[in-house]
GROMACS .gro file of C-alpha atoms in nm:
model
  161
    1MET     CA    1  -9.528  -6.617   5.032
    2VAL     CA    2  -9.191  -6.535   4.879
    3ALA     CA    3  -9.148  -6.890   4.749
    4LEU     CA    4  -9.498  -6.878   4.598
    5ALA     CA    5  -9.419  -6.547   4.426
    6ILE     CA    6  -9.087  -6.674   4.290
    7GLY     CA    7  -9.241  -7.004   4.177
    8SER     CA    8  -9.524  -6.826   4.000
    9GLN     CA    9  -9.282  -6.615   3.798
   10PHE     CA   10  -8.997  -6.866   3.761
   11PRO     CA   11  -9.087  -6.995   3.412
   12ASP     CA   12  -9.086  -6.643   3.266
   13LEU     CA   13  -8.778  -6.538   3.463
   14ILE     CA   14  -8.583  -6.816   3.289
   15ASP     CA   15  -8.743  -6.863   2.948
   16LYS     CA   16  -8.802  -6.505   2.838
   17PRO     CA   17  -8.446  -6.371   2.892
   18PHE     CA   18  -8.289  -6.687   2.752
   19ALA     CA   19  -8.511  -6.670   2.442
   20TRP     CA   20  -8.573  -6.303   2.378
   21THR     CA   21  -8.248  -6.146   2.492
   22LEU     CA   22  -7.984  -6.418   2.473
   23GLY     CA   23  -8.134  -6.626   2.190
   24LEU     CA   24  -8.049  -6.954   2.368
   25LEU     CA   25  -8.404  -7.093   2.363
   26PRO     CA   26  -8.641  -7.117   2.065
   27GLY     CA   27  -8.921  -6.929   2.241
   28GLY     CA   28  -9.035  -6.757   2.557
   29ARG     CA   29  -9.242  -7.059   2.660
   30THR     CA   30  -9.010  -7.356   2.629
   31LEU     CA   31  -8.767  -7.492   2.887
   32THR     CA   32  -8.921  -7.406   3.224
   33HIS     CA   33  -9.272  -7.403   3.080
   34SER     CA   34  -9.237  -7.773   2.998
   35VAL     CA   35  -9.409  -8.034   3.215
   36PHE     CA   36  -9.097  -8.248   3.169
   37VAL     CA   37  -8.879  -7.987   3.338
   38ALA     CA   38  -9.146  -7.932   3.603
   39ALA     CA   39  -9.146  -8.307   3.676
   40LEU     CA   40  -8.773  -8.282   3.751
   41LEU     CA   41  -8.755  -7.932   3.901
   42LEU     CA   42  -9.041  -7.938   4.149
   43PRO     CA   43  -8.937  -8.251   4.344
   44ILE     CA   44  -8.579  -8.119   4.357
   45ALA     CA   45  -8.697  -7.778   4.483
   46TYR     CA   46  -8.918  -7.944   4.744
   47SER     CA   47  -8.637  -8.177   4.857
   48LEU     CA   48  -8.395  -7.887   4.894
   49ALA     CA   49  -8.648  -7.678   5.084
   50ARG     CA   50  -8.725  -7.973   5.310
   51ARG     CA   51  -8.356  -8.033   5.372
   52PHE     CA   52  -8.318  -7.674   5.492
   53GLY     CA   53  -8.626  -7.704   5.713
   54TRP     CA   54  -8.869  -7.515   5.487
   55PRO     CA   55  -9.096  -7.780   5.333
   56GLU     CA   56  -9.380  -7.528   5.308
   57ALA     CA   57  -9.160  -7.306   5.091
   58GLY     CA   58  -9.089  -7.598   4.858
   59MET     CA   59  -9.459  -7.671   4.828
   60ALA     CA   60  -9.539  -7.302   4.774
   61PHE     CA   61  -9.280  -7.282   4.495
   62ALA     CA   62  -9.433  -7.591   4.331
   63ILE     CA   63  -9.786  -7.449   4.354
   64GLY     CA   64  -9.670  -7.117   4.208
   65HIS     CA   65  -9.484  -7.287   3.923
   66ALA     CA   66  -9.772  -7.520   3.836
   67SER     CA   67 -10.026  -7.237   3.851
   68HIS     CA   68  -9.809  -7.037   3.610
   69LEU     CA   69  -9.812  -7.321   3.359
   70LEU     CA   70 -10.189  -7.354   3.389
   71SER     CA   71 -10.247  -6.981   3.356
   72ASP     CA   72 -10.041  -6.972   3.036
   73ILE     CA   73 -10.293  -7.201   2.867
   74PRO     CA   74 -10.504  -6.966   2.655
   75PRO     CA   75 -10.878  -6.973   2.729
   76THR     CA   76 -10.944  -7.050   2.361
   77ALA     CA   77 -10.760  -7.381   2.401
   78ILE     CA   78 -11.030  -7.490   2.644
   79LEU     CA   79 -11.330  -7.307   2.500
   80ASP     CA   80 -11.262  -7.406   2.139
   81ARG     CA   81 -11.096  -7.739   2.225
   82ASP     CA   82 -10.798  -7.630   2.020
   83LEU     CA   83 -10.496  -7.768   2.203
   84SER     CA   84 -10.243  -7.645   1.946
   85ALA     CA   85 -10.163  -7.351   2.174
   86THR     CA   86 -10.063  -7.585   2.458
   87THR     CA   87  -9.770  -7.756   2.285
   88PHE     CA   88  -9.527  -7.542   2.490
   89LEU     CA   89  -9.612  -7.769   2.784
   90PHE     CA   90  -9.449  -8.061   2.603
   91TRP     CA   91  -9.134  -7.893   2.474
   92PRO     CA   92  -8.890  -8.031   2.348
   93ILE     CA   93  -9.105  -8.324   2.229
   94LEU     CA   94  -9.347  -8.082   2.060
   95GLU     CA   95  -9.260  -7.748   1.904
   96PRO     CA   96  -9.393  -7.446   2.094
   97PRO     CA   97  -9.672  -7.244   1.930
   98GLN     CA   98  -9.544  -6.976   1.696
   99TYR     CA   99  -9.598  -6.626   1.820
  100GLN     CA  100  -9.419  -6.301   1.755
  101THR     CA  101  -9.126  -6.250   1.988
  102PRO     CA  102  -9.048  -5.896   2.091
  103GLY     CA  103  -8.670  -5.925   2.059
  104SER     CA  104  -8.596  -5.824   2.418
  105ILE     CA  105  -8.764  -5.811   2.754
  106LEU     CA  106  -8.789  -5.432   2.744
  107ALA     CA  107  -8.954  -5.445   2.401
  108GLY     CA  108  -9.194  -5.707   2.537
  109PHE     CA  109  -9.302  -5.477   2.819
  110LEU     CA  110  -9.336  -5.179   2.588
  111ARG     CA  111  -9.557  -5.369   2.339
  112TYR     CA  112  -9.769  -5.553   2.597
  113SER     CA  113 -10.145  -5.508   2.570
  114MET     CA  114 -10.422  -5.620   2.801
  115GLY     CA  115 -10.708  -5.837   2.676
  116TRP     CA  116 -11.000  -5.961   2.883
  117TYR     CA  117 -10.802  -6.260   3.010
  118GLU     CA  118 -10.518  -6.040   3.135
  119TRP     CA  119 -10.768  -5.811   3.308
  120VAL     CA  120 -10.921  -6.113   3.485
  121GLN     CA  121 -10.574  -6.223   3.595
  122LEU     CA  122 -10.494  -5.872   3.719
  123GLY     CA  123 -10.824  -5.868   3.910
  124LEU     CA  124 -10.733  -6.198   4.076
  125VAL     CA  125 -10.396  -6.053   4.178
  126VAL     CA  126 -10.567  -5.749   4.331
  127VAL     CA  127 -10.813  -5.970   4.523
  128ALA     CA  128 -10.524  -6.187   4.647
  129LEU     CA  129 -10.325  -5.881   4.759
  130ILE     CA  130 -10.626  -5.742   4.946
  131ALA     CA  131 -10.686  -6.078   5.115
  132TRP     CA  132 -10.315  -6.102   5.203
  133TYR     CA  133 -10.319  -5.750   5.350
  134TYR     CA  134 -10.631  -5.815   5.559
  135ASP     CA  135 -10.477  -6.141   5.678
  136GLY     CA  136 -10.196  -5.942   5.836
  137ALA     CA  137  -9.950  -5.961   5.543
  138PRO     CA  138  -9.809  -6.301   5.643
  139GLY     CA  139  -9.449  -6.356   5.544
  140LEU     CA  140  -9.362  -5.986   5.532
  141GLY     CA  141  -9.197  -5.987   5.875
  142TYR     CA  142  -9.006  -6.302   5.788
  143GLY     CA  143  -8.885  -6.143   5.465
  144ARG     CA  144  -8.766  -5.834   5.650
  145ARG     CA  145  -8.580  -6.043   5.909
  146ALA     CA  146  -8.419  -6.254   5.635
  147LEU     CA  147  -8.309  -5.940   5.451
  148GLU     CA  148  -8.166  -5.797   5.772
  149ARG     CA  149  -7.969  -6.120   5.830
  150ILE     CA  150  -7.834  -6.113   5.476
  151THR     CA  151  -7.739  -5.746   5.472
  152GLY     CA  152  -7.652  -5.708   5.839
  153ASN     CA  153  -7.873  -5.401   5.838
  154ARG     CA  154  -8.140  -5.340   6.097
  155GLY     CA  155  -8.345  -5.140   5.849
  156LEU     CA  156  -8.507  -4.808   5.912
  157SER     CA  157  -8.601  -4.753   6.271
  158GLU     CA  158  -8.801  -4.485   6.439
  159PRO     CA  159  -8.600  -4.200   6.585
  160GLU     CA  160  -8.489  -4.242   6.945
  161ARG     CA  161  -8.715  -4.057   7.188
   0.00000   0.00000   0.00000
């Protein structure tokens, strides 16, 4: 679950800070939003995860990353058959679509607005979280144990009786 969550956010975690805050990329949907980078990154991530005995985590990261790229395709690109908004997928061969950049990540959050597409995505997240909860929150115990191993902390425990 953790690998899926990281994979689903990975393109924005790299591209947005490097473009908006550091100015090292030409846009917030370039380097890790490119199918060329995905073609290199995802097999490497899977191979590393497999080497450490976590092939499912490598696959989950790949699914999360690919789903992020697909969800960044605006609905109008499909509905209107206007693929000009999908050029970010082929960066650096094609220039990314021009859109106003906020200047920083904080400014991006402060100016963000929700359209119908974003509300649908948020609804899907809520449905997924409810399904995950009713499925017993798989991965949560593993995450806690991993954090305890890393920090050497046993976490909060109930008072001794």
